[in-house]
Amino acid sequence: MSTTTSTQGPDFISFQVRDLRASADFYEHTVGLTRLPAPNPQAVVFADGPVAFAVRNPFPGVDLDVLGHLGAGIGVWFHCQDAHALHRKLTDAGVTIVQEPFDGPFGVTFSFLDPDGYTVTMHDKA
């Protein structure tokens, strides 16, 4: 007898970070995500859409400094209301932009590096 399971897409994404407070402040104040009041000393959780996102302390035994480019090969995309405005805000804050804004199938799209070097892509088409 065969059992079938149904799996849906991601419902929670987290980045392991070097400095939890600095990363949480970056995503809340610079990127503009909404912080949730989650009582977890190991993570700060954000939710503005159907998938929650968090920055968290590294798992036991993980040394982020020996891993090289964090998140290489993984694409994490966020939706924003106005990609051009967010791009200006990030540029003014000195954030490294790795792909300048362009018009594509997901609206205006650009990518930046977060404080730990993860590449994050923003787009503004709903």
Coordinates of C-alpha atoms in Angstrom, one line a residue, residues 12-95:
F12 CA 9.6 29.8 6.5
I13 CA 13.1 31.0 5.4
S14 CA 15.9 32.0 7.6
F15 CA 19.5 33.2 7.2
Q16 CA 22.1 32.3 9.8
V17 CA 23.9 35.5 10.6
R18 CA 27.1 36.7 12.5
D19 CA 25.4 39.5 14.4
L20 CA 21.7 38.9 15.2
R21 CA 21.0 42.5 16.4
A22 CA 22.7 44.2 13.4
S23 CA 21.0 41.9 10.8
A24 CA 17.6 42.3 12.5
D25 CA 18.0 46.1 12.5
F26 CA 19.2 46.1 8.8
Y27 CA 16.1 44.1 7.7
E28 CA 13.7 46.1 9.8
H29 CA 15.0 49.7 9.3
T30 CA 16.9 49.6 6.1
V31 CA 15.0 47.0 4.0
G32 CA 11.6 47.8 5.7
L33 CA 10.4 44.4 6.8
T34 CA 7.9 44.1 9.7
R35 CA 9.4 42.5 12.8
L36 CA 7.1 40.0 14.7
P37 CA 7.1 39.8 18.5
A38 CA 8.6 36.3 18.6
P39 CA 10.0 35.4 22.0
N40 CA 13.0 33.5 20.6
P41 CA 16.5 34.6 21.7
Q42 CA 18.1 32.8 18.8
A43 CA 16.1 34.5 16.0
V44 CA 14.2 37.6 14.9
V45 CA 11.2 36.9 12.7
F46 CA 9.7 39.1 10.0
A47 CA 6.4 38.7 8.1
D48 CA 4.9 40.9 5.5
G49 CA 3.6 38.2 3.2
P50 CA 2.7 34.5 3.1
V51 CA 6.2 33.3 3.9
A52 CA 7.9 34.3 7.2
F53 CA 11.6 35.3 7.1
A54 CA 14.0 35.3 9.9
V55 CA 17.6 36.0 10.8
R56 CA 19.0 33.7 13.4
N57 CA 22.1 32.8 15.3
P58 CA 24.1 30.0 13.5
F59 CA 23.2 26.4 14.3
P60 CA 25.6 24.7 16.7
G61 CA 28.9 23.8 15.0
V62 CA 28.4 26.3 12.1
D63 CA 31.2 28.8 11.6
L64 CA 29.9 31.3 9.0
D65 CA 33.4 32.7 8.6
V66 CA 34.8 29.5 7.0
L67 CA 31.9 28.9 4.6
G68 CA 32.9 31.4 1.9
H69 CA 30.1 33.2 0.1
L70 CA 27.0 32.6 2.2
G71 CA 23.9 31.5 0.2
A72 CA 25.8 31.0 -3.1
G73 CA 23.5 29.4 -5.6
I74 CA 20.3 30.2 -3.7
G75 CA 17.9 32.9 -4.8
V76 CA 15.8 34.6 -2.2
W77 CA 13.4 37.2 -3.5
F78 CA 11.2 39.7 -1.7
H79 CA 8.4 41.8 -3.0
C80 CA 8.4 45.5 -2.3
Q81 CA 6.0 48.3 -3.3
D82 CA 8.5 50.5 -5.1
A83 CA 11.8 48.9 -6.1
H84 CA 13.3 52.2 -7.3
A85 CA 12.6 53.9 -4.0
L86 CA 14.1 51.0 -2.0
H87 CA 17.1 50.9 -4.3
R88 CA 17.7 54.6 -3.6
K89 CA 17.3 54.0 0.1
L90 CA 19.8 51.1 0.1
T91 CA 22.3 52.9 -2.1
D92 CA 22.1 56.0 0.2
A93 CA 22.8 53.6 3.2
G94 CA 25.9 52.3 1.5
V95 CA 24.5 48.8 0.8

